[in-house]
XYZ file of C-alpha atoms in Angstrom:
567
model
C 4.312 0.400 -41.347
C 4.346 -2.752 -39.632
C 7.257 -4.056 -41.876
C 10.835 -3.101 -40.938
C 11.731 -1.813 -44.423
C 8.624 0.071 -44.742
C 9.137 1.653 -41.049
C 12.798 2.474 -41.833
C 11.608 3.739 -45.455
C 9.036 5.891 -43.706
C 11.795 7.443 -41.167
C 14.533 8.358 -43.854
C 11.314 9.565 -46.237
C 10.438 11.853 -43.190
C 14.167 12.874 -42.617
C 14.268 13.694 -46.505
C 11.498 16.086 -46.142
C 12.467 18.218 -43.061
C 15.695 18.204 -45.141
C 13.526 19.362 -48.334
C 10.903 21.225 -46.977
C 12.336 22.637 -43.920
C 16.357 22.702 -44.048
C 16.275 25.882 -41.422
C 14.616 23.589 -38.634
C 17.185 20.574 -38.588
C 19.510 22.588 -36.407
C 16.460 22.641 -34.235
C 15.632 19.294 -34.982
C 18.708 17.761 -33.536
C 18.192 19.914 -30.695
C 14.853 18.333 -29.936
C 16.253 14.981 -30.237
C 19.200 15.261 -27.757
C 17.289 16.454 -25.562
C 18.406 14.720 -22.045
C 15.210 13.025 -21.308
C 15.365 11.383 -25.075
C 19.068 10.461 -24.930
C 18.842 8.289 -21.213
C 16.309 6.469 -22.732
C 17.810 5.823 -25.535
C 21.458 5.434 -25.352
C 22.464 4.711 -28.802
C 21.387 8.548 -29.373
C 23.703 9.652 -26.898
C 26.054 7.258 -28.654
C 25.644 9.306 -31.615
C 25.453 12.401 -30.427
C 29.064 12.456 -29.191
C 29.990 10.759 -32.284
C 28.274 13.216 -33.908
C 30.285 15.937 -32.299
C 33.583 14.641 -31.850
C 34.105 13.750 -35.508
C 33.867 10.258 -34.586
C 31.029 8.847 -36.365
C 31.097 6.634 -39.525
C 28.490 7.026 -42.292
C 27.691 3.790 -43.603
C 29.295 4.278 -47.646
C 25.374 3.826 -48.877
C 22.519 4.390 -46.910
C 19.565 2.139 -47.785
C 17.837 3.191 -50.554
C 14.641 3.558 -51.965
C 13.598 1.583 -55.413
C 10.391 2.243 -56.395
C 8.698 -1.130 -57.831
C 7.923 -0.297 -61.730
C 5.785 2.280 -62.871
C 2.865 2.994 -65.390
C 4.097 3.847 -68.692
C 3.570 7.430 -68.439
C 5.906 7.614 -65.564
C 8.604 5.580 -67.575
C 9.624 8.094 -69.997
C 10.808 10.688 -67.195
C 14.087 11.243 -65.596
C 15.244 13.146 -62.591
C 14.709 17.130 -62.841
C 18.034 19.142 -62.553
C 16.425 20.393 -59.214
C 16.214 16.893 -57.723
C 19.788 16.184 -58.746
C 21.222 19.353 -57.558
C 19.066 18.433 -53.851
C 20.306 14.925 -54.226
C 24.276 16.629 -54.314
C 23.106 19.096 -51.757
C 21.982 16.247 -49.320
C 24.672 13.930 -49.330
C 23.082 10.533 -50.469
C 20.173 11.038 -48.458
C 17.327 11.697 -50.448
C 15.297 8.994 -52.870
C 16.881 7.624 -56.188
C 14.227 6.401 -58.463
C 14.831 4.157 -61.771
C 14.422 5.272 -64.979
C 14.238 3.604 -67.954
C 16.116 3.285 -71.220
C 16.505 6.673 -73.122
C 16.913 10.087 -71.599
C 14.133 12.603 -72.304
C 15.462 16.172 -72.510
C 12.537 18.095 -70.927
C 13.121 21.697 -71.728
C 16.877 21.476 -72.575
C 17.959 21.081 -68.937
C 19.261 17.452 -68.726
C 21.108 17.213 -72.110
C 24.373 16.825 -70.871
C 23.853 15.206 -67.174
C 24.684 11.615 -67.030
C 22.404 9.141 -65.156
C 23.634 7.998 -61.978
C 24.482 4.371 -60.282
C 20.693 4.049 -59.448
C 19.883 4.861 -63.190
C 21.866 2.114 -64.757
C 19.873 -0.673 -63.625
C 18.480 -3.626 -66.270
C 14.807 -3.771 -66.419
C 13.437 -5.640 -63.740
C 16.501 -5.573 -61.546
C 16.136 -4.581 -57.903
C 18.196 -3.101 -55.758
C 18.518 -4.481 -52.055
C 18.560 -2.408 -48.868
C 21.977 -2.067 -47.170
C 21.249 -2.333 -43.258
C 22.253 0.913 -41.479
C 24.781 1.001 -39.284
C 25.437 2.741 -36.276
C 28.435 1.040 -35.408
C 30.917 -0.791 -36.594
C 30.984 -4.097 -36.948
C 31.459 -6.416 -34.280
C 34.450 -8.852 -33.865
C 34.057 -12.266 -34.031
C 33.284 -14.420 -30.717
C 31.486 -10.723 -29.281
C 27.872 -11.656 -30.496
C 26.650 -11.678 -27.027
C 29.027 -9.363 -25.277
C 26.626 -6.651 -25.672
C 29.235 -4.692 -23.020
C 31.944 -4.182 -26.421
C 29.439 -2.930 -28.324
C 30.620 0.793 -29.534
C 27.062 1.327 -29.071
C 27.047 0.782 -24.999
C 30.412 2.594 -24.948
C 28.463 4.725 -22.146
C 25.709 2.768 -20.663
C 24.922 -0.626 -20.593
C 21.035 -2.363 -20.276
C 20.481 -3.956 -17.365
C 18.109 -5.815 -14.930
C 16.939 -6.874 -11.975
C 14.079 -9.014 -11.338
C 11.708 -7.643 -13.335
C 12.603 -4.614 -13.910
C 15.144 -3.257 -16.528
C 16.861 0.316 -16.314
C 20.357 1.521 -18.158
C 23.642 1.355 -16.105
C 26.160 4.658 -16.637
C 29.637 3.179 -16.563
C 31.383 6.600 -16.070
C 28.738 7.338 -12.786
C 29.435 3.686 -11.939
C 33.264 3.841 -11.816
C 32.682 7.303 -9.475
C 30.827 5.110 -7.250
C 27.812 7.601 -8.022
C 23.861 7.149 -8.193
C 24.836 5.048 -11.883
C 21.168 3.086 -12.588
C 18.613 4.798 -14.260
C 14.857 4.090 -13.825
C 12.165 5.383 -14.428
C 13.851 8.962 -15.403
C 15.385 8.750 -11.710
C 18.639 7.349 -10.868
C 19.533 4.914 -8.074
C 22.425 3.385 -6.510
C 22.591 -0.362 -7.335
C 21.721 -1.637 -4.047
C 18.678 0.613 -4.338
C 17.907 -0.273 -7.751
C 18.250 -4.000 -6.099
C 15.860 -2.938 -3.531
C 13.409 -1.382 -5.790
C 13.280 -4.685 -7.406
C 12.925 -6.842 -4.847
C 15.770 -8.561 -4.195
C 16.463 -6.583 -0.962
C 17.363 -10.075 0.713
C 19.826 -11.101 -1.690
C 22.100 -8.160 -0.717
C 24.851 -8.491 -3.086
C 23.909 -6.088 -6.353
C 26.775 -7.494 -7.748
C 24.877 -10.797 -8.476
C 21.426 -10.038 -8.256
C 22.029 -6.911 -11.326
C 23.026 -8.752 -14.591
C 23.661 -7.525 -18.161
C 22.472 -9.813 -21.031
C 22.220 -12.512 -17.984
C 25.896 -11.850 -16.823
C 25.990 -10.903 -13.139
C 27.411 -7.297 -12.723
C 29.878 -8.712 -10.440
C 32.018 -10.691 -13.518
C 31.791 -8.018 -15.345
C 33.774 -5.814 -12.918
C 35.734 -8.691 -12.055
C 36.974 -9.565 -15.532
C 37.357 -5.753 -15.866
C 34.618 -4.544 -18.829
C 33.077 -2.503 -15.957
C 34.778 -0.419 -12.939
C 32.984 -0.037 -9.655
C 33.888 2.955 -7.155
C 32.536 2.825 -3.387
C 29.350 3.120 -3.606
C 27.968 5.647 -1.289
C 26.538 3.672 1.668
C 23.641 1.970 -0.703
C 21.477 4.416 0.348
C 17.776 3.476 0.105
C 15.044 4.301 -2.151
C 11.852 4.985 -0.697
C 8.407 5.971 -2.210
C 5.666 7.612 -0.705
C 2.444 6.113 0.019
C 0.689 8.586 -2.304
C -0.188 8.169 -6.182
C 2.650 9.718 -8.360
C 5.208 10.533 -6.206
C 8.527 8.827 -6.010
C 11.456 10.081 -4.479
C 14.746 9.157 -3.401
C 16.331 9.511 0.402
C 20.129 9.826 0.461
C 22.660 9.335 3.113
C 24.182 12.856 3.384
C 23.027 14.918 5.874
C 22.702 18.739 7.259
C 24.297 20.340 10.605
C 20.680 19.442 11.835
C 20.744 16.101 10.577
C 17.852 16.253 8.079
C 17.786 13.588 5.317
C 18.483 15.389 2.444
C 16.650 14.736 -1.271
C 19.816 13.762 -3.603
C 17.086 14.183 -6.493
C 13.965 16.111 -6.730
C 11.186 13.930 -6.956
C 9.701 12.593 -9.984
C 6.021 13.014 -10.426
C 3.924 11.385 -13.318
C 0.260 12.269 -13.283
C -0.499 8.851 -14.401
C 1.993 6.918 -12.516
C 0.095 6.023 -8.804
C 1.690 3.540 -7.185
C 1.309 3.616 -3.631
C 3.384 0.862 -5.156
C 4.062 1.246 -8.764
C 3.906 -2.362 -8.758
C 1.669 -2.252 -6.102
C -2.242 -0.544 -5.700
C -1.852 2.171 -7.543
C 0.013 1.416 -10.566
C 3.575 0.965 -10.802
C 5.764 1.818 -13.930
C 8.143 -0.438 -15.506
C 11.300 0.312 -17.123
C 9.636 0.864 -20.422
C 6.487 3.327 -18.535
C 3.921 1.003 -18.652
C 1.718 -0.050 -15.673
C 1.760 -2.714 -13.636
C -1.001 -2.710 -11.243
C -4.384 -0.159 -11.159
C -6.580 0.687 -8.768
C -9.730 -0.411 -9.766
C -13.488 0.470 -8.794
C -16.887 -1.074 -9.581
C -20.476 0.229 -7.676
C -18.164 1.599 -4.938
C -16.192 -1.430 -4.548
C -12.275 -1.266 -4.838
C -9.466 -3.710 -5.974
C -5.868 -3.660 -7.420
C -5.803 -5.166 -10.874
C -2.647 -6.465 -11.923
C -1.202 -6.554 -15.397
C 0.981 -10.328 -14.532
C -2.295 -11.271 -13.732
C -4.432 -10.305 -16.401
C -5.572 -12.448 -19.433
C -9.297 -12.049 -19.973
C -12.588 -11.608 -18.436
C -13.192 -14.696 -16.923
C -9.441 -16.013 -17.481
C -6.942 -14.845 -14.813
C -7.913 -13.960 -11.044
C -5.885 -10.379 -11.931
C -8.226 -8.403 -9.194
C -6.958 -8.111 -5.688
C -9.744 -7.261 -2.872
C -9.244 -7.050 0.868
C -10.381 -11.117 0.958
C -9.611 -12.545 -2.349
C -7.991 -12.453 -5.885
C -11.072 -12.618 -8.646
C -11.690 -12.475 -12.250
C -12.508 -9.373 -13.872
C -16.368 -11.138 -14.131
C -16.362 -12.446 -10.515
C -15.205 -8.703 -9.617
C -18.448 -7.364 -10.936
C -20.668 -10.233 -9.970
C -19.465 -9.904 -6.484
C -19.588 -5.904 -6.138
C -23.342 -5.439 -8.496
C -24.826 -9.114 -8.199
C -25.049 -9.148 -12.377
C -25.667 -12.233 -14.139
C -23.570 -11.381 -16.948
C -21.659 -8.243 -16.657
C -20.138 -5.584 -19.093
C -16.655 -6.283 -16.926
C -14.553 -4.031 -19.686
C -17.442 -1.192 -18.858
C -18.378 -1.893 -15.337
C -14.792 -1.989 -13.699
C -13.680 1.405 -14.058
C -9.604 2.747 -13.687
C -9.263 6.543 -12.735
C -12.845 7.412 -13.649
C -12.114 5.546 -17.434
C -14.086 2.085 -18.306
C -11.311 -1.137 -18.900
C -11.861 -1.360 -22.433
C -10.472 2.255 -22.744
C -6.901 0.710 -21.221
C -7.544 -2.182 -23.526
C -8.118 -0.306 -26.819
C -4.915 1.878 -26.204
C -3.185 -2.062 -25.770
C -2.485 -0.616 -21.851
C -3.777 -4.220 -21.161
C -3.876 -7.094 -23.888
C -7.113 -9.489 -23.234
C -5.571 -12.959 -24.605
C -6.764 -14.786 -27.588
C -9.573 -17.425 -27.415
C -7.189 -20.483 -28.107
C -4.388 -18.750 -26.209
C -2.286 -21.835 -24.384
C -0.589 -19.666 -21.531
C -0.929 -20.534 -18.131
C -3.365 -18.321 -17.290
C -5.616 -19.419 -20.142
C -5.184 -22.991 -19.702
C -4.886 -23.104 -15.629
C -5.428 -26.511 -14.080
C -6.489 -27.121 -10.580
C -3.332 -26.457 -9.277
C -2.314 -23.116 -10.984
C -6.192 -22.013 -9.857
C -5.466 -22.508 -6.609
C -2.118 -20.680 -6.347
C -3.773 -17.565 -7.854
C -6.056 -17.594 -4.655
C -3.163 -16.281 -2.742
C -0.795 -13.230 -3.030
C 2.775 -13.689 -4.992
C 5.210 -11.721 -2.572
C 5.195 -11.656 1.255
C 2.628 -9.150 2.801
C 5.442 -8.434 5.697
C 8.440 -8.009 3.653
C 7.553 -7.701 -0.039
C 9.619 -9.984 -1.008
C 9.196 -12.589 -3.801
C 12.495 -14.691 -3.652
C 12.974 -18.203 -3.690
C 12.114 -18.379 -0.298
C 9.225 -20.848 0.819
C 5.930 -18.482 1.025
C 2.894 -20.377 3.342
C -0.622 -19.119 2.311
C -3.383 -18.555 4.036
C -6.239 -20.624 3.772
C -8.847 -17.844 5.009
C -7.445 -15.055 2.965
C -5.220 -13.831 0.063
C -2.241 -13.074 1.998
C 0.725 -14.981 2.055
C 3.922 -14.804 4.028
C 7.508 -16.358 4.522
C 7.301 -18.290 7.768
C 10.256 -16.307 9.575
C 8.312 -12.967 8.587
C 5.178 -13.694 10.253
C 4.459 -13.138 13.611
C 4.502 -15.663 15.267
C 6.835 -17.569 12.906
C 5.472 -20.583 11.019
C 7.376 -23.869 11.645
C 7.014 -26.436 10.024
C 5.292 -29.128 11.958
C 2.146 -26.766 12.244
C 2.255 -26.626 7.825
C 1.453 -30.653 8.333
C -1.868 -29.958 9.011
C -4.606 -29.433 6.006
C -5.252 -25.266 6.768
C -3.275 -23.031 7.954
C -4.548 -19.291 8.832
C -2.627 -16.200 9.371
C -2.698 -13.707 12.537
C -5.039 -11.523 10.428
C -7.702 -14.143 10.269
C -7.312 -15.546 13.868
C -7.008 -11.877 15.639
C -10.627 -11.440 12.665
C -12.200 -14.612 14.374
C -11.166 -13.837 17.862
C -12.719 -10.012 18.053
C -16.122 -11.585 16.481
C -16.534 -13.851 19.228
C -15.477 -12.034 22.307
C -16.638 -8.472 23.774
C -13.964 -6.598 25.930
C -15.141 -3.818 28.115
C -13.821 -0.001 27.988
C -10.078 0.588 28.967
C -8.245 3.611 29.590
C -4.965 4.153 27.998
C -2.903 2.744 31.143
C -4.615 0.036 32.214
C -4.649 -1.480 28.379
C -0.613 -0.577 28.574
C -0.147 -1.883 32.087
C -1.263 -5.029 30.837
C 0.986 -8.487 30.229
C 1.852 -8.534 26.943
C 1.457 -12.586 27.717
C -2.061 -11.812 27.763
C -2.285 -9.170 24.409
C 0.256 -11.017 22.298
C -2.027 -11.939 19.530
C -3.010 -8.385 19.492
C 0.425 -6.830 19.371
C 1.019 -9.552 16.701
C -1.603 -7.982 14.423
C -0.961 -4.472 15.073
C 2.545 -4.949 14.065
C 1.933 -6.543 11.333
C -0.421 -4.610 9.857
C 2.436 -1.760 10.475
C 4.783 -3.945 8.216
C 1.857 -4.231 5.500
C 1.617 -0.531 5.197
C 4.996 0.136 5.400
C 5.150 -0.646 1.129
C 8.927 0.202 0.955
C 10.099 -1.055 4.377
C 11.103 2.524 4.893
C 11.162 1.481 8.474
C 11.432 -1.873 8.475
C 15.628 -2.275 8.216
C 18.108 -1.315 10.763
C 18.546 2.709 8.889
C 22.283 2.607 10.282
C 24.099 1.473 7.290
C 22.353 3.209 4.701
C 22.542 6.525 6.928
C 26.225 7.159 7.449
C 25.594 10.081 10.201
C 22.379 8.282 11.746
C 24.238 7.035 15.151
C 25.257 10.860 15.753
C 21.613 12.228 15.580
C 19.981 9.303 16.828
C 20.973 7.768 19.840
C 18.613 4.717 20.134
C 18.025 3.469 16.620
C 14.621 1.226 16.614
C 13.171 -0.524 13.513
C 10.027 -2.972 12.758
C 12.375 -6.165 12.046
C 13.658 -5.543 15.581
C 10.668 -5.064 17.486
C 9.025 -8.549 15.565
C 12.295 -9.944 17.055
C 12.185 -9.009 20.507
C 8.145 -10.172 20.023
C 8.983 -13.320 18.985
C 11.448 -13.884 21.384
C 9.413 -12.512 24.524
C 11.468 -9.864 25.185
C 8.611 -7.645 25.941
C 7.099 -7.914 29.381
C 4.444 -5.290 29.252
C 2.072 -3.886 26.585
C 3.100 -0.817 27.139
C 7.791 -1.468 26.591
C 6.207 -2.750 22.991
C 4.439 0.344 22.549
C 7.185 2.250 23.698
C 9.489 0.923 21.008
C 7.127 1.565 18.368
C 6.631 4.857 19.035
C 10.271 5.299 19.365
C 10.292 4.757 15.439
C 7.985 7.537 14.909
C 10.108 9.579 16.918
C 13.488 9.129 15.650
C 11.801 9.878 11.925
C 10.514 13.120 12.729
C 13.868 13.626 14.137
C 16.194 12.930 11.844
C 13.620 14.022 8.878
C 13.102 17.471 9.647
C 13.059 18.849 6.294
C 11.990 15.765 4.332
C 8.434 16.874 3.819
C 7.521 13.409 2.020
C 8.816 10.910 4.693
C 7.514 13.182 7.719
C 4.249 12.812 6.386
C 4.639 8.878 5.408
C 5.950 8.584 9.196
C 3.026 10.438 10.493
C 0.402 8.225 8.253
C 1.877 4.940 9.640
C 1.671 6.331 13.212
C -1.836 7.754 13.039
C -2.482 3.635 11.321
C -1.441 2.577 14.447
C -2.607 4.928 17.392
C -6.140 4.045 15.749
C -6.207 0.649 15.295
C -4.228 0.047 18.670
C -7.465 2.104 20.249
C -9.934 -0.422 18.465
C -8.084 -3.112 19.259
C -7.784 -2.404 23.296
C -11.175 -0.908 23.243
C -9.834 2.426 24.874
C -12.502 4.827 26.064
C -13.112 8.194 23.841
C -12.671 10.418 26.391
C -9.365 8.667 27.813
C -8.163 8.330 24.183
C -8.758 12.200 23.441
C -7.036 13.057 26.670
C-alpha cells in the first residue's frame, strides 16, 4: 500500500465491498464519516458533504478503474456472471471491471445475449490507465498556487503560524468569531498568534499566512473578509498535563471570566507546555516535547531536537541540554547505556515511541544539521531556543548563559543586558549569580517585616530572581501582559490592574523603594485573579500555584523564621 494507485485501489476496493457486502450500513457509513470531529480536520469532507447534499457535487464521468494484469489460462476463458453485471448497474460505475478475453463462454445459458462492455473490448495486452479522481473542478489557469479559489477551501482555508498549522473558517472569520481551529479547539487569530509564539509581532494579519501569503493581503485584496474580532482574547493553558482551555473576554454580573469553550482534554497530550515539558501537540497531534525519566532523574526531550542516541542534545535538565547517551551516563554512571530502554516516557521505554515512528532516530549517513553539527551548531544546542522570561523565539537577539541552559532577550532579563557587558568572553544570568551568591554567604533568621522593611537597594538581586523565576513558571504569560485589552470589562471589576511586565519595569527602573511596595505589587496580581476569576476553576488554581511558587521561595530566599512565616 505504499504506492498511490495501490492505496487508492485499496480504498475504492473497500468502498466496493461495504457497497457489496453491506449496502444497509452505508447510510451509517456516511454518518460516521461526517462526523464533526472528522470533517474540521479534514475540510475537503465537509467540502463534500454539502456538495453531497445540496446537489452540487460532480462525479468525475469515469472513476479510476481497476485492470487486472493478465491471468492464468484457466481464468481467461470466463466472463462476468449476470450477478456481477446486474451489481455493476446497481452501483453506478463503482465496482471492478475485469478483462476478458476473445470469445464469450455461455456458462449455464445466462450470458447468451449480454454484450461485453467498454472494459471488455480491449486488444490483448492493452492497458487501461487510471483517470485521477476529482473532487473539484478544475482549476483556472494562473490559480496553481491560489489555494484560497480552490472549490475545495470554499469554507476553510490551511493556515500557519510559526510552527504550527490549524484551518481558518472564512464564514466564523467574516463574523469576527473564534475562526482558527487547533488542536480540535478554536481560537481567535491573535490567540492562535499567541499560541504560536509570535505574541510580539502583534499584527495576526502578517504573522498568519496561507500558502506563505500574509492573511492581511488576502483580506485586503478581498478573497477573505475579517469582522471585529472580539478583543483578541487570550489563550491560556494550565500548568497541568492534558488540559487546555481557552479564557474569553465576556464576563458575568460578578465579573468571572467565563470559558467560551469547554476544555479539551487528551490523555496523552501533557504539556505543561504542549511544546513545552510535558508534550505539546501539533496541528497534525503529534508531540513535541516529553517528559522524560531515567533512575529518578527527569528531563524534557524534544522532538526539534532529536536525531539519535548520541546525535542531537534533544534532553533538557535543570543545568544542561544532553544527548539521549549523556542523559543516561549522567543520571546511572553506565559506560554504554541501553538509552532507547533506560530513558523511559510515561512509564514506556523510548524505543516504544520510536517503533510506533512517535520519534524517527536518523539514518547513519544522515547529512542534517543535527547529524553533521560542527563546533558551532554544538555549542548553540548548549543553550535554550526561546526566551525563559517571555517564550518568545523571534528574530530578536537572545544572549545565553554561559553557566546554564537558559537564554534570554536582553530587555527581558532582569536587570537588562546591554551591550557593552556582551563584550566580555562569559556572560551569566541572575539565576547563576543569585546560585553563586547564596553558596557563599550565610544570612541569619528574619521575620516577615524586618526582611520587607528592608531597601530593596540592598535585596535587588534577590527580587530579580524571584521575579523571574515567576515569569519562568508563568508558561503562557497568563499574567505577564497588561489583561486590559484582552478583558473588555476588566477596568470595571478591577480597579488597580498589576502585571509581571510592569513590576520588571518599575524594578528596572528603581521605582521600588522598599522590599516590601515590590511585594505588595506582586501580590496584588494574585489578588486581582482570584477576583476577577471566581468561577474559572483552572486559572484560580494556576494563580494559586504561582503564588504558593513565590511565598516559598521568597521565604528561602530572605531566610524567614518558621514560626514568623506560619504566623
Amino acid at each position: 500500500m505504499k504506492s498511490k494507485e495501490n492505496l487508492k485501489r485499496g480504498v475504492y476496493e473497500t468502498l466496493d465491498w461495504l457497497e457489496r457486502e453491506r449496502p444497509e450500513h452505508i447510510h451509517r457509513f456516511w454518518s460516521c464519516v461526517f462526523q464533526d470531529t472528522i470533517i474540521n480536520e479534514y475540510p475537503i469532507l465537509r467540502e463534500l458533504r454539502n456538495s453531497l447534499m445540496d446537489g452540487s457535487f460532480h462525479f468525475c464521468t469515469k472513476l479510476p478503474e481497476v485492470v487486472e494484469s493478465e491471468q492464468t489460462n484457466e481464468n481467461n476463458g470466463k466472463e462476468l456472471s449476470n450477478e456481477e453485471d446486474e451489481e455493476e448497474t446497481h452501483l453506478s460505475s463503482r465496482t471492478k471491471k475485469r478483462k476478458a478475453s476473445g470469445k464469450e463462454a455461455d456458462e449455464g445459458g445466462n450470458h447468451g445475449d449480454e454484450q461485453p462492455g467498454p472494459s471488455l473490448k480491449l486488444k490483448p495486452g492493452q492497458r487501461k490507465r487510471s483517470k485521477r479522481i476529482c473532487f473539484s473542478s478544475p482549476l483556472k489557469k494562473g490559480e496553481k498556487g491560489d489555494i484560497w479559489n480552490w472549490p475545495m477551501f470554499k469554507l476553510q482555508l490551511p493556515v500557519t503560524c510559526g510552527d504550527l498549522e490549524a484551518a481558518l473558517n472564512r464564514t466564523r472569520l467574516a463574523e469576527g468569531e473564534k475562526c482558527i481551529l487547533f488542536q480540535k479547539q478554536w481560537f481567535t487569530p491573535a490567540e492562535f498568534e499567541t499560541r504560536a509564539g509570535k505574541r510580539s509581532s502583534g499584527n495576526w494579519r502578517l504573522s498568519i499566512r496561507c500558502s506563505g501569503v500574509p492573511l492581511g493581503n488576502l483580506i485586503q485584496e478581498g478573497h477573505l473578509r475579517a469582522g471585529e474580532q472580539a478583543g483578541g482574547s487570550k489563550v491560556k493553558k494550565s500548568l497541568f498535563p492534558s488540559e487546555v482551555f481557552t479564557v474569553c473576554e465576556d464576563e458575568d454580573d460578578e465579573g468571572n471570566v467565563q470559558e467560551d469553550q469547554a476544555s479539551s482534554r487528551e490523555g496523552s497530550t501533557p504539556d505543561g507546555r504542549e511544546e513545552e515539558a510535558e508534550g505539546q501537540k501539533d496541528a497534525g497531534g503529534s508531540r513535541k516535547v516529553f517528559k522524560v525519566t531515567c533512575d529518578g532523574v527527569t528531563g524534557t526531550l524534544h522532538k526539534s531536537r532529536f536525531a539519535s542516541g548520541t546525535c542531537g542534545k534533544s534532553i533538557r535538565t535543570e543545568m544542561s541540554w544532553m544527548s539521549p547517551v549523556e542523559f543516561v551516563e549522567e543520571a546511572s554512571n553506565q559506560t554504554k547505556p541501553d538509552w532507547e530502554r533506560d530513558i523511559e516516557c510515561e512509564g514506556r521505554p523510548l524505543c516504544a515511541l520510536i517503533d510506533e515512528n512517535t520519534l524517527e532516530v536518523h539514518p547513519l549517513l544522515c547529512g542534517c544539521r543535527l547529524c553533521q553539527a560542527d563546533e558551532s551548531e554544538l555549542e548553540n544546542q548548549k543553550n535554550d531556543d526561546e526566551c525563559f522570561a517571555c517564550k518568545g523565539a523571534d528574530d530578536r537577539k537572545l544572549v545565553e548563559c554561559d553557566a546554564c541552559p537558559r537564554s534570554f532577550h536582553q530587555r527581558c532579563h532582569l536587570p537588562h543586558v546591554e551591550d557593552s557587558i556582551l563584550r566580555d568572553d562569559k556572560w551569566i544570568c541572575t539565576f547563576c549569580v543569585f546560585k553563586n551568591m547564596q553558596e557563599c554567604r550565610y544570612s541569619d533568621e528574619l521575620e516577615m517585616e524586618a526582611a520587607t522593611s528592608q531597601q530593596i537597594s540592598q535585596r535587588m538581586l534577590e527580587c530579580q530572581y524571584l521575579l523571574l523565576l515567576l515569569l519562568g513558571a508563568d508558561e503562557e504569560q497568563f499574567f505577564a501582559e497588561d489583561p486590559r485589552p484582552y478583558l473588555k470589562k476588566y477596568s470595571a471589576h478591577i480597579r488597580t490592574p498589576m502585571w509581571f511586565v510592569k513590576v520588571a519595569d518599575k524594578l528596572q527602573n528603581g521605582k521600588y523603594q522598599t522590599v516590601e511596595e515590590f511585594v505588595s505589587d506582586v501580590q496584588l496580581i494574585f489578588s486581582n485573579c482570584f477576583k476577577y476569576n471566581r468561577g474559572n476553576t483552572e486559572i484560580l488554581e494556576l494563580g494559586r500555584q504561582l503564588q504558593q511558587l513565590f511565598d516559598e521561595e521568597f521565604k528561602k530566599v530572605f531566610s524567614i523564621s518558621e514560626w514568623t512565616a506560619d504566623s
